[in-house]
Short mmCIF file of C-alpha atoms in Angstrom, two decimals:
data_model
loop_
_atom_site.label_atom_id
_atom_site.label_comp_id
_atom_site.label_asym_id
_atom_site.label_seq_id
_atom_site.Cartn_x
_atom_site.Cartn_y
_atom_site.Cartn_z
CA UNK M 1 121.98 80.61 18.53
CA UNK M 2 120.10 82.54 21.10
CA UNK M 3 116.78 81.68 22.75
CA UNK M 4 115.24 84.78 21.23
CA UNK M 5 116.55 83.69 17.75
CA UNK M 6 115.09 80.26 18.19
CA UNK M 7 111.76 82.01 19.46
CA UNK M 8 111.90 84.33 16.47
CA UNK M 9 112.37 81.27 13.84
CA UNK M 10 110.06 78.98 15.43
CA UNK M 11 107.50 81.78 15.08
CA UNK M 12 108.04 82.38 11.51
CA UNK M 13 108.13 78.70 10.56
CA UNK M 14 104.52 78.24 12.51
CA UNK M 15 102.57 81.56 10.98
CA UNK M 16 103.97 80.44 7.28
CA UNK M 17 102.96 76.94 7.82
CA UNK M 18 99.86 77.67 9.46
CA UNK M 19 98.92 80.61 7.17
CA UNK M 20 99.64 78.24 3.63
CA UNK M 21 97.50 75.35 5.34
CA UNK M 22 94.95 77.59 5.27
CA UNK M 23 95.39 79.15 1.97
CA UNK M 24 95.42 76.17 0.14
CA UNK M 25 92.30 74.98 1.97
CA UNK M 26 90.56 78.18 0.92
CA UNK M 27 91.73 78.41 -2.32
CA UNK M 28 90.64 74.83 -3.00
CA UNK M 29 87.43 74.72 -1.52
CA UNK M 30 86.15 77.94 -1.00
CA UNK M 31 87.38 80.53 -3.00
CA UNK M 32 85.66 79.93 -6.23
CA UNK M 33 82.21 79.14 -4.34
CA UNK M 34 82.52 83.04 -2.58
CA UNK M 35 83.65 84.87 -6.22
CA UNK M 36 82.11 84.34 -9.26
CA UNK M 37 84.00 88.00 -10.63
CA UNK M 38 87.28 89.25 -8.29
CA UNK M 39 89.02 85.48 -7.49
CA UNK M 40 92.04 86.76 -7.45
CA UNK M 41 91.28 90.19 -5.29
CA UNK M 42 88.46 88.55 -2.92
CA UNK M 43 91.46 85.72 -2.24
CA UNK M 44 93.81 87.79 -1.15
CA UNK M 45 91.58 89.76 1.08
CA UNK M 46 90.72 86.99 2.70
CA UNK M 47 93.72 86.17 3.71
CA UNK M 48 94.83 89.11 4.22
CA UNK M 49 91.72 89.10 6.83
CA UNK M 50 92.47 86.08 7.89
CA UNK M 51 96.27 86.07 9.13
CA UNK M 52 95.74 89.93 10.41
CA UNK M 53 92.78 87.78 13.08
CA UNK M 54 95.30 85.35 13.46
CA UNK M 55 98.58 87.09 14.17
CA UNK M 56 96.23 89.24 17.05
CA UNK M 57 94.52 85.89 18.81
CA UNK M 58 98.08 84.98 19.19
CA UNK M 59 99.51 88.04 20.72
CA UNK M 60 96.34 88.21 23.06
CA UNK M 61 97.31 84.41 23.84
CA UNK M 62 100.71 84.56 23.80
CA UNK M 63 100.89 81.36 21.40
CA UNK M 64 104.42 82.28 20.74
CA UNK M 65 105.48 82.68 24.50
CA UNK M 66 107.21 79.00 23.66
CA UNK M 67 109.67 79.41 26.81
CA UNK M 68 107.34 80.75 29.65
CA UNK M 69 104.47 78.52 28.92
CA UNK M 70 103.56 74.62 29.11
CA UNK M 71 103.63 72.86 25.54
CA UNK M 72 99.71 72.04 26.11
CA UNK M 73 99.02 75.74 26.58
CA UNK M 74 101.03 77.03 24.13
CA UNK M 75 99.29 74.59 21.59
CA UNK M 76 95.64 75.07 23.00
CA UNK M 77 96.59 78.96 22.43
CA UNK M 78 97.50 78.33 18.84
CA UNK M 79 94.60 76.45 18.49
CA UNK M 80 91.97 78.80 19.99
CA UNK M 81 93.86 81.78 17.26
CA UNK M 82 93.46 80.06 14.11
CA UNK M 83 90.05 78.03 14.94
CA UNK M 84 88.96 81.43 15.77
CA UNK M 85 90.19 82.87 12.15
CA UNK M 86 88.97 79.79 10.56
CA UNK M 87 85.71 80.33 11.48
CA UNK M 88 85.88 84.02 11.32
CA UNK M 89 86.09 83.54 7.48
CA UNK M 90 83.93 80.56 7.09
CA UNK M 91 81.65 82.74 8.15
CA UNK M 92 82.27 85.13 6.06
CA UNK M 93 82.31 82.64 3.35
CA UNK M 94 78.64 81.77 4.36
CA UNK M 95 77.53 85.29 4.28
CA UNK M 96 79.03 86.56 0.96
CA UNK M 97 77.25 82.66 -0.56
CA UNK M 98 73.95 83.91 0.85
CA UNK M 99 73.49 79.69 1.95
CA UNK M 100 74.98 77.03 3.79
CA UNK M 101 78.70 76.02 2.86
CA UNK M 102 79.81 72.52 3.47
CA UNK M 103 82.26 72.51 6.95
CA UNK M 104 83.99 69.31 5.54
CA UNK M 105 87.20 70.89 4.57
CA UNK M 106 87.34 73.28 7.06
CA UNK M 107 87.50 70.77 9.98
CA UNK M 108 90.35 68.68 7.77
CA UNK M 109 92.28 72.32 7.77
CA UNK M 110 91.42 72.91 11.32
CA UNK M 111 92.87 68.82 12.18
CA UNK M 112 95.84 69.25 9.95
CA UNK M 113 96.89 72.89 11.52
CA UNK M 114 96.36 71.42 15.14
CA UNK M 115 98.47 68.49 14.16
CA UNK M 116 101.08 70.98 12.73
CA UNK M 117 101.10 73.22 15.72
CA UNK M 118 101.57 70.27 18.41
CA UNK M 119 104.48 69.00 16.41
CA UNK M 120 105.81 72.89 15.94
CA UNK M 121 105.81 73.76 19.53
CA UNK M 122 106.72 70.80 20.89
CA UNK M 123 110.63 70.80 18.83
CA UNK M 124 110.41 74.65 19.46
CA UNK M 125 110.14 73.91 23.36
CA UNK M 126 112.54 71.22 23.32
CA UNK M 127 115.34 72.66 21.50
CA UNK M 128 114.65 76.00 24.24
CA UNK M 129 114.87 73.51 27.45
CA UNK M 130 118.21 72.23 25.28
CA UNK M 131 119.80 75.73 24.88
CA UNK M 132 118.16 77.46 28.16
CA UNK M 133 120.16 78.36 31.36
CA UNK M 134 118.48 79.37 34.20
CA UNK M 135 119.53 83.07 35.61
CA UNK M 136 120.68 82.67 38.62
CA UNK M 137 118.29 85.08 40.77
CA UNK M 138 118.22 87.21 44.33
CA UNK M 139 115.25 87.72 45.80
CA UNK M 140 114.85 90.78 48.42
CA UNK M 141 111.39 90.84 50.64
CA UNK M 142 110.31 94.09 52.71
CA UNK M 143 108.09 94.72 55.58
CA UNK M 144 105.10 93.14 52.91
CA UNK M 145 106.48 89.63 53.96
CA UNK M 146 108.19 87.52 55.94
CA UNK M 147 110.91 84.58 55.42
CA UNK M 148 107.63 81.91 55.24
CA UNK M 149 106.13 84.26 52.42
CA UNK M 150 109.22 84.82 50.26
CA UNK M 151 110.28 81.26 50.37
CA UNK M 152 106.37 80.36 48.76
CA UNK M 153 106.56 83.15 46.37
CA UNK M 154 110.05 81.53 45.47
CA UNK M 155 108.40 78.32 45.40
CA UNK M 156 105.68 79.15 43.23
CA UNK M 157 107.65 80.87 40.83
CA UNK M 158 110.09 77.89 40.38
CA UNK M 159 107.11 75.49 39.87
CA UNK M 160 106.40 77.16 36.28
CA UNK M 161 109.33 79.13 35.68
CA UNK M 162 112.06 76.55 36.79
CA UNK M 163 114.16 76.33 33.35
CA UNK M 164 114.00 80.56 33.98
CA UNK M 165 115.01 81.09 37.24
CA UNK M 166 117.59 79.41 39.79
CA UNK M 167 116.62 81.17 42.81
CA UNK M 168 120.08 80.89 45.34
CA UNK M 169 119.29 83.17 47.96
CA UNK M 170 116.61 84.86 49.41
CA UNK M 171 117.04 87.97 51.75
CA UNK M 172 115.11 89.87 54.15
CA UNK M 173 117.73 92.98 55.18
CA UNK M 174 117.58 95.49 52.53
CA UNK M 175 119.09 98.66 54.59
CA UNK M 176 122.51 98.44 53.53
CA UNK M 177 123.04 99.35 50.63
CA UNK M 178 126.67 98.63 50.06
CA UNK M 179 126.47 95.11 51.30
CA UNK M 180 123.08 94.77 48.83
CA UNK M 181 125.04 95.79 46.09
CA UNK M 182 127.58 93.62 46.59
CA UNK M 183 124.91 90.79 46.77
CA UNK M 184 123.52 91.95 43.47
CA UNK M 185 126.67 91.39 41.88
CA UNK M 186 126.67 87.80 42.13
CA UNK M 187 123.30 87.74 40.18
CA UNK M 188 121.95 87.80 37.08
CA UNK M 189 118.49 89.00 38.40
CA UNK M 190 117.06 90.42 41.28
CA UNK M 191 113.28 90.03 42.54
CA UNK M 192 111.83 92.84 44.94
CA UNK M 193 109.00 91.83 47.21
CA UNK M 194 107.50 94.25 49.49
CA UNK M 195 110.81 96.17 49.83
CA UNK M 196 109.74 99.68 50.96
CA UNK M 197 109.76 102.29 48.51
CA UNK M 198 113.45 104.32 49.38
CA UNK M 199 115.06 100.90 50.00
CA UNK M 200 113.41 99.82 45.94
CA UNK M 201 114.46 103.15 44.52
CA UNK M 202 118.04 102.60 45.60
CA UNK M 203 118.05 98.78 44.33
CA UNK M 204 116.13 99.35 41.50
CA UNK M 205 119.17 102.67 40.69
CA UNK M 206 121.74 100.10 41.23
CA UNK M 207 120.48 97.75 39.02
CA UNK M 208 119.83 100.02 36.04
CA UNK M 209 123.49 101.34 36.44
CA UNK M 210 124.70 97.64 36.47
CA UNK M 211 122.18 96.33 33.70
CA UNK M 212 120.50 93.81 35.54
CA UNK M 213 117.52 92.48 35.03
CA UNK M 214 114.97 93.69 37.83
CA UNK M 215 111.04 92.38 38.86
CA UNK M 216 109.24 93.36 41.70
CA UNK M 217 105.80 93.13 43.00
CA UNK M 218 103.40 96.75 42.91
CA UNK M 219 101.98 98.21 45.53
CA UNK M 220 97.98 99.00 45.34
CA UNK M 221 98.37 102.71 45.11
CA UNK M 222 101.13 102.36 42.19
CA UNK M 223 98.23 100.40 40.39
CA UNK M 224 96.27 103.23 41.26
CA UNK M 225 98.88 105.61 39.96
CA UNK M 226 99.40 104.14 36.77
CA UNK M 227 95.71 105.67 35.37
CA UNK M 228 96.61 109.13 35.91
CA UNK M 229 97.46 111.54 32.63
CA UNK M 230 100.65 113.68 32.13
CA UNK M 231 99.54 117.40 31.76
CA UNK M 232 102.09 120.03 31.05
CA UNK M 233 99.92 123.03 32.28
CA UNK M 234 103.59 124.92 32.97
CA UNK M 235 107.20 124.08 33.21
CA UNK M 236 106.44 121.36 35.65
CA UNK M 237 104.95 118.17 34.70
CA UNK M 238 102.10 116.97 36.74
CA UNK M 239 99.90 114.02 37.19
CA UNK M 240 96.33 114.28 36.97
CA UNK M 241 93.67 111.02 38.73
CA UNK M 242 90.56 110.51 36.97
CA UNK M 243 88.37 107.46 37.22
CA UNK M 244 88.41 106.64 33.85
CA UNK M 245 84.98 104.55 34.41
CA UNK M 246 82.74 107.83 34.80
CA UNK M 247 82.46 108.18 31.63
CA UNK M 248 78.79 108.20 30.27
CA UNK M 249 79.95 107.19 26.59
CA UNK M 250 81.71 103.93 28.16
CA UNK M 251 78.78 102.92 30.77
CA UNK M 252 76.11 103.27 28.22
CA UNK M 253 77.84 101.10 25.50
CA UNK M 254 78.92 98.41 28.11
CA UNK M 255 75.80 97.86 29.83
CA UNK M 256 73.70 98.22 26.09
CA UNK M 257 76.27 95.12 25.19
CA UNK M 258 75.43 93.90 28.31
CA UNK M 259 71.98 93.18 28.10
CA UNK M 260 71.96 92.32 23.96
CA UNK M 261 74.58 89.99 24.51
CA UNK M 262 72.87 88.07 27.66
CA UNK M 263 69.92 88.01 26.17
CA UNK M 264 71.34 86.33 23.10
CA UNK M 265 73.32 83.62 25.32
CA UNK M 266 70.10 82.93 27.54
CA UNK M 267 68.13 82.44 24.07
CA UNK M 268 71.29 79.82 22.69
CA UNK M 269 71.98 78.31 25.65
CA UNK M 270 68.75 77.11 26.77
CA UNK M 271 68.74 73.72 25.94
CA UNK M 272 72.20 73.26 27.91
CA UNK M 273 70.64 75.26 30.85
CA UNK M 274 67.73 72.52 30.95
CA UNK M 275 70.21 69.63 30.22
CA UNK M 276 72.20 70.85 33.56
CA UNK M 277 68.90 71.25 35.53
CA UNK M 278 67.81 68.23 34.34
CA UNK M 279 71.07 66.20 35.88
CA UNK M 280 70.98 68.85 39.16
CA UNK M 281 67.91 66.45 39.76
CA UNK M 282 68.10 63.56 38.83
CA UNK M 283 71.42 62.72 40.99
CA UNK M 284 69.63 63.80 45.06
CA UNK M 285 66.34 65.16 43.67
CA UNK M 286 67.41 68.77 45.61
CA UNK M 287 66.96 72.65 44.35
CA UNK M 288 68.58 73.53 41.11
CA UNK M 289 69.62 77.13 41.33
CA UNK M 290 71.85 77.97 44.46
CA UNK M 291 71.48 81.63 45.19
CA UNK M 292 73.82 83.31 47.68
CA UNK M 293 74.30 87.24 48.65
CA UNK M 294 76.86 89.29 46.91
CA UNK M 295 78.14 92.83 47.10
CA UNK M 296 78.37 94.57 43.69
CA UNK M 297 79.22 98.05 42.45
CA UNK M 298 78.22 100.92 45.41
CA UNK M 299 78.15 97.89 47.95
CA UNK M 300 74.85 97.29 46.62
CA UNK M 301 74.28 93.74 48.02
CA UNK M 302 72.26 91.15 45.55
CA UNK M 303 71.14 87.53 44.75
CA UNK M 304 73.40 85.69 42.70
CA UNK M 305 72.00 83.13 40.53
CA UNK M 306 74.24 79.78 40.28
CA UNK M 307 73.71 75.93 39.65
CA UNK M 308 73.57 74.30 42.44
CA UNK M 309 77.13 71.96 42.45
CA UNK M 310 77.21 71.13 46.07
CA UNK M 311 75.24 69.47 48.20
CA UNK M 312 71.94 71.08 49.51
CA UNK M 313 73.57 72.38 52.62
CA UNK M 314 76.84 72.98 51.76
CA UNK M 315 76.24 76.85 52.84
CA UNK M 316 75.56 76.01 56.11
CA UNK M 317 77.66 78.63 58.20
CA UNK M 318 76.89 76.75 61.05
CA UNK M 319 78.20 73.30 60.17
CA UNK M 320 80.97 74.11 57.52
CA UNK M 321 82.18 77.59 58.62
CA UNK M 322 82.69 80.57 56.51
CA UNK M 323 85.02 78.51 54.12
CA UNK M 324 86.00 78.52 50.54
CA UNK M 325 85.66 75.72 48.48
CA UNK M 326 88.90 73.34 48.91
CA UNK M 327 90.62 71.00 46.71
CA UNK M 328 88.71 67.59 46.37
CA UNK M 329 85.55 68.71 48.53
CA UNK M 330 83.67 66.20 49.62
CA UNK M 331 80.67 68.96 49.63
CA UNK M 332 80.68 68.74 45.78
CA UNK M 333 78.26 66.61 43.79
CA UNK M 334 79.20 64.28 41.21
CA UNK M 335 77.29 66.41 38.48
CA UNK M 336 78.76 69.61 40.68
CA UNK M 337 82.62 68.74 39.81
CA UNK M 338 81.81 68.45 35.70
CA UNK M 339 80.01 71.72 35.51
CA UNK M 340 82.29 73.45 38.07
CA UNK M 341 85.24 72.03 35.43
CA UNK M 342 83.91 73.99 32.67
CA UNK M 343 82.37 76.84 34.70
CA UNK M 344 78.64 75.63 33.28
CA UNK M 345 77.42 76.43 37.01
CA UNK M 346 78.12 80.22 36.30
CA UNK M 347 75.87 80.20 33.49
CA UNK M 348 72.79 81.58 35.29
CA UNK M 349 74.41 84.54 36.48
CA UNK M 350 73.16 85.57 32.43
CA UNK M 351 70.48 86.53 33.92
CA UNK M 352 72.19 88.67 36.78
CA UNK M 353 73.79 90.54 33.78
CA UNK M 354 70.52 90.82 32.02
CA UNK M 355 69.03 92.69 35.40
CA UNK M 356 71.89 94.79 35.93
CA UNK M 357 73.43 93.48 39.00
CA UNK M 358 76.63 92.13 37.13
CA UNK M 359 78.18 92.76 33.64
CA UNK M 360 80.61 90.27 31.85
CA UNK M 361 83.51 91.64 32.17
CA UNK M 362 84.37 93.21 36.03
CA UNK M 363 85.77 92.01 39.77
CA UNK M 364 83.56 88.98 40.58
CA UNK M 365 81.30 89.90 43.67
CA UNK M 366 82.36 88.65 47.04
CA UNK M 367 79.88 87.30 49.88
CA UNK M 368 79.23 90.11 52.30
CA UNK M 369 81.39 88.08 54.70
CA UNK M 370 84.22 87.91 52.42
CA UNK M 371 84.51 91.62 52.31
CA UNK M 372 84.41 92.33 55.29
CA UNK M 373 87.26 89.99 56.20
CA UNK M 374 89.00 91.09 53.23
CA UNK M 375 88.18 95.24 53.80
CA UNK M 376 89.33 94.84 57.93
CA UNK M 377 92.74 93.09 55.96
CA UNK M 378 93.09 95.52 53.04
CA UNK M 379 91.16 98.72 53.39
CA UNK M 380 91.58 99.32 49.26
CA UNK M 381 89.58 96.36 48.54
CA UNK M 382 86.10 98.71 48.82
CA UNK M 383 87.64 99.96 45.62
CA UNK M 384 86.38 97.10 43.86
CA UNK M 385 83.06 98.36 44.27
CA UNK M 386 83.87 101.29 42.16
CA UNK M 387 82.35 99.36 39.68
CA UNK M 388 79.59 96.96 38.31
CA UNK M 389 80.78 92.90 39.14
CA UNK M 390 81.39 90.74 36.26
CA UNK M 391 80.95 87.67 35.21
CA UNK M 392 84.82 87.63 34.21
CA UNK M 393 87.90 89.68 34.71
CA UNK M 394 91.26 90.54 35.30
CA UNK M 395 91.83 88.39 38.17
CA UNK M 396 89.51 85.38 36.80
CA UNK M 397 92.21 85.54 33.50
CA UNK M 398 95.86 86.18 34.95
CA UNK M 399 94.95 84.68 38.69
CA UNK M 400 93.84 81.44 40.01
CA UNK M 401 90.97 80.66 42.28
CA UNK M 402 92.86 80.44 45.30
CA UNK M 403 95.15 83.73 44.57
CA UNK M 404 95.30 85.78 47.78
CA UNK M 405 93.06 88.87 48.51
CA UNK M 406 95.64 91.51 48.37
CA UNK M 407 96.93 89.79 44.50
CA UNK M 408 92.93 89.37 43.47
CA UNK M 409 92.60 93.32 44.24
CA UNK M 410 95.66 94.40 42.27
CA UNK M 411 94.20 92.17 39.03
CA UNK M 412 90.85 94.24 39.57
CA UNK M 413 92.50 97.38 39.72
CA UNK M 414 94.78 96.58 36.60
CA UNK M 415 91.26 96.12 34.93
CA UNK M 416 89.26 99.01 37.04
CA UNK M 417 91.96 101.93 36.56
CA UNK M 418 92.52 100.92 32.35
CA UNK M 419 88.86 99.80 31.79
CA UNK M 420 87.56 100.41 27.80
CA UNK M 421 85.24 98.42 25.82
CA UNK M 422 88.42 97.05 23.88
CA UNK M 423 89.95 95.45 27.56
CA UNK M 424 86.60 94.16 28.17
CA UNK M 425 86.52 92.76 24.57
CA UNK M 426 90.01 90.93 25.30
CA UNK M 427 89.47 89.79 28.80
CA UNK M 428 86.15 87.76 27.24
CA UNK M 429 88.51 86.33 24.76
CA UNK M 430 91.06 85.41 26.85
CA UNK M 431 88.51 83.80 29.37
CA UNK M 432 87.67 81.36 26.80
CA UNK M 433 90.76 80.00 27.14
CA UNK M 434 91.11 80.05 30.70
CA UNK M 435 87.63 77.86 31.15
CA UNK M 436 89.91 74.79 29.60
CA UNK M 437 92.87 75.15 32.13
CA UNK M 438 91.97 73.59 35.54
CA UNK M 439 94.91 75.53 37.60
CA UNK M 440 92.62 78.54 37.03
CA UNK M 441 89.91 76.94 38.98
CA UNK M 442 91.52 75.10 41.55
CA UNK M 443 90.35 75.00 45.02
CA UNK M 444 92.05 76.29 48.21
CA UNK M 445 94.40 73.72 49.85
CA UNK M 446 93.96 73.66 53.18
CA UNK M 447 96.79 75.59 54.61
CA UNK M 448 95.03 78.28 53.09
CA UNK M 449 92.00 78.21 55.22
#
């Protein structure tokens, strides 16, 4: 049996396990209490509701990705998809009731799926890492990087992906052909990394006529390219740019569920705001609210509002430098490391939102510093600014804290060149789950400094 067989089964056995947990909960419990006429057509439609939520959470969080994720992950995704749908249709239980329903057996269905899911994905993954070979893999680097570069890019790739990949040789000459080829041959799969674009064509040719498997890493005006639309005006097809974001419809519907929604969070989250500012106190008796200059769409520079989670001078140019915030720094304060954990420090920036300088979803804004370091580096990265800066995005979701520049400006463009309400709408979702894994906010080590 296959991996993609065992994937495939594994998946079935989880959704029809999961999905009759919850049935009988609601059938039990709630059914009766939401339909006095219609049982048996209001039950069905709830679950009908209720798995189509499900099944979508789990794409978005690829809970079924059981061979390229960590067992924790891939059970904190399951759990995030039918928690969500859970409490989608308690909800809806509540509001069809017209009064409060008891939560009782809806946290006993929520315990027994979890426990179901952990012991799921846990034989799924082992009986994968049983029947899983690594491919043995090439990896070519250009002109992009260097033998230092490729080797780390190896290296990080082999820290996740080790029962994946067997990396066996990594290679810098790409300009002939014949002897690449005959390289190519020995592999299974190849990785391209900053190989120019005639030297790429050719491998990437040679691979599809030899029907091996190929990755390689985009260049920023490929991201760029990937937004334009096919028009067949005559009998040769062309390829038209547009930046999708100037359109009226889009910008008037984001920032109108901009400033609803922040409102709304300031108004719920209040008490936890004065709990943190409370503690921000209490421990050295400084300021609460740290606010630092940012650049934001049309290089508009503004104050961004954060909770103060470092010591009072931690900014200090100075004394510290123009530095990043490293792994284990002894600038952070005690009640600085739990809300940086959980991102609580960002919390104020509601309010940035709620004046316009920042939506939710977007690039985060840089320190004026910071870009122009980064815009001396990369030239592109003023493309960022093409746009309002968010309190989440593309890069915050699929990149770490301590991703390089160049990577941090492809995310954005990913997000900036394919923007819609419906992207924004997934990236929020996704960043719930991202808050809870502390990779995504790790510091800089210091070799990156």
């Amino acid at each position: 049996m296959n991996n993609k067989k065992i994937t495939k089964i594994g998946t079935f056995v989880i959704v029809v396990f999961e999905f009759l947990i919850f049935s009988m909960t609601w059938y039990l419990d709630y059914n009766d209490r939401m339909f006095r006429t219609f049982r048996q057509e209001g039950f069905w439609a709830c679950l009908f509701i209720w798995l189509m939520i499900y099944l979508w959470l789990c794409s978005l969080y690829r809970a079924f990705s059981f061979a390229s994720t960590a067992v924790g992950e891939t059970v904190f995704s399951q759990f995030i998809s039918f928690g969500i749908a859970d409490l989608v249709l308690y909800i809806i239980c509540i509001l069809l009731r017209r009064g409060f329903v008891s939560l009782w057996s809806g946290i006993f269905c929520v315990i027994i799926q979890f426990g179901f899911a952990c012991i799921a994905v846990i034989v799924v993954k082992r009986i994968l890492m049983q029947k899983m070979i690594p491919s043995k893999t090439v990896v070519f680097y250009g002109t992009n990087y260097n033998a230092r570069t490729a080797e780390e890019f190896a290296k990080r790739l082999l820290q996740k992906y080790s029962h994946m990949f067997e990396i066996e040789d990594i290679i810098g000459d790409t300009s002939d052909m014949e002897a690449v080829g005959n390289t190519i041959d020995q592999y299974e799969r190849v990785v391209l990394l900053g190989v120019n674009y005639e030297h790429r064509k050719a491998i990437a040719k040679y691979c599809i006529d030899t029907h091996k498997v190929f990755y390689f890493v985009p260049e920023i005006e490929e991201i760029i390219f990937m937004n334009c639309d096919t028009k067949n005006l005559f009998d040769t097809p062309l390829k038209r740019y547009s930046f999708s974001n100037e359109r009226s419809g889009y910008r008037f519907a984001k920032r109108t569920i901009d400033i609803v929604a922040s409102f709304v969070l300031i108004f719920l989250l209040s008490p936890v705001m004065l709990l943190i500012a409370i503690a921000i106190k209490t421990e050295d008796f400084g300021p609460i609210i740290f606010t630092q200059k940012r650049i934001t769409k049309d290089e508009k520079v503004f104050s961004i509002y954060k909770f103060r989670s470092m010591v009072v001078d931690a900014d200090n140019v100075e004394k510290y430098g123009v530095r990043p915030t490293t792994e284990n720094d002894p600038r952070i304060t005690k009640v600085g490391k739990v809300i940086r954990k959980f991102r609580l420090d960002e919390l104020l920036q509601l309010f940035n939102i709620l004046k316009g300088d920042m939506s939710f979803v977007g690039p985060r804004p840089e320190r004026i510093e910071h870009v122009q370091k980064y815009e001396a580096e990369l030239p592109e990265f003023k493309y960022r600014h093409l746009v309002r800066s968010g309190l989440t995005g593309y890069a915050q979701v699929y990149g770490k804290y301590n991703t390089s520049a160049e990577d941090k400006l492809k995310f954005d463009l990913l997000y900036i060149m394919n923007a819609s309400l419906f992207m924004d709408f997934k990236l929020f979702l996704l960043t719930v789950r991202t808050v809870f894994q502390s990779e995504s906010t790790d510091g800089f080590g210091e070799k990156t400094l």
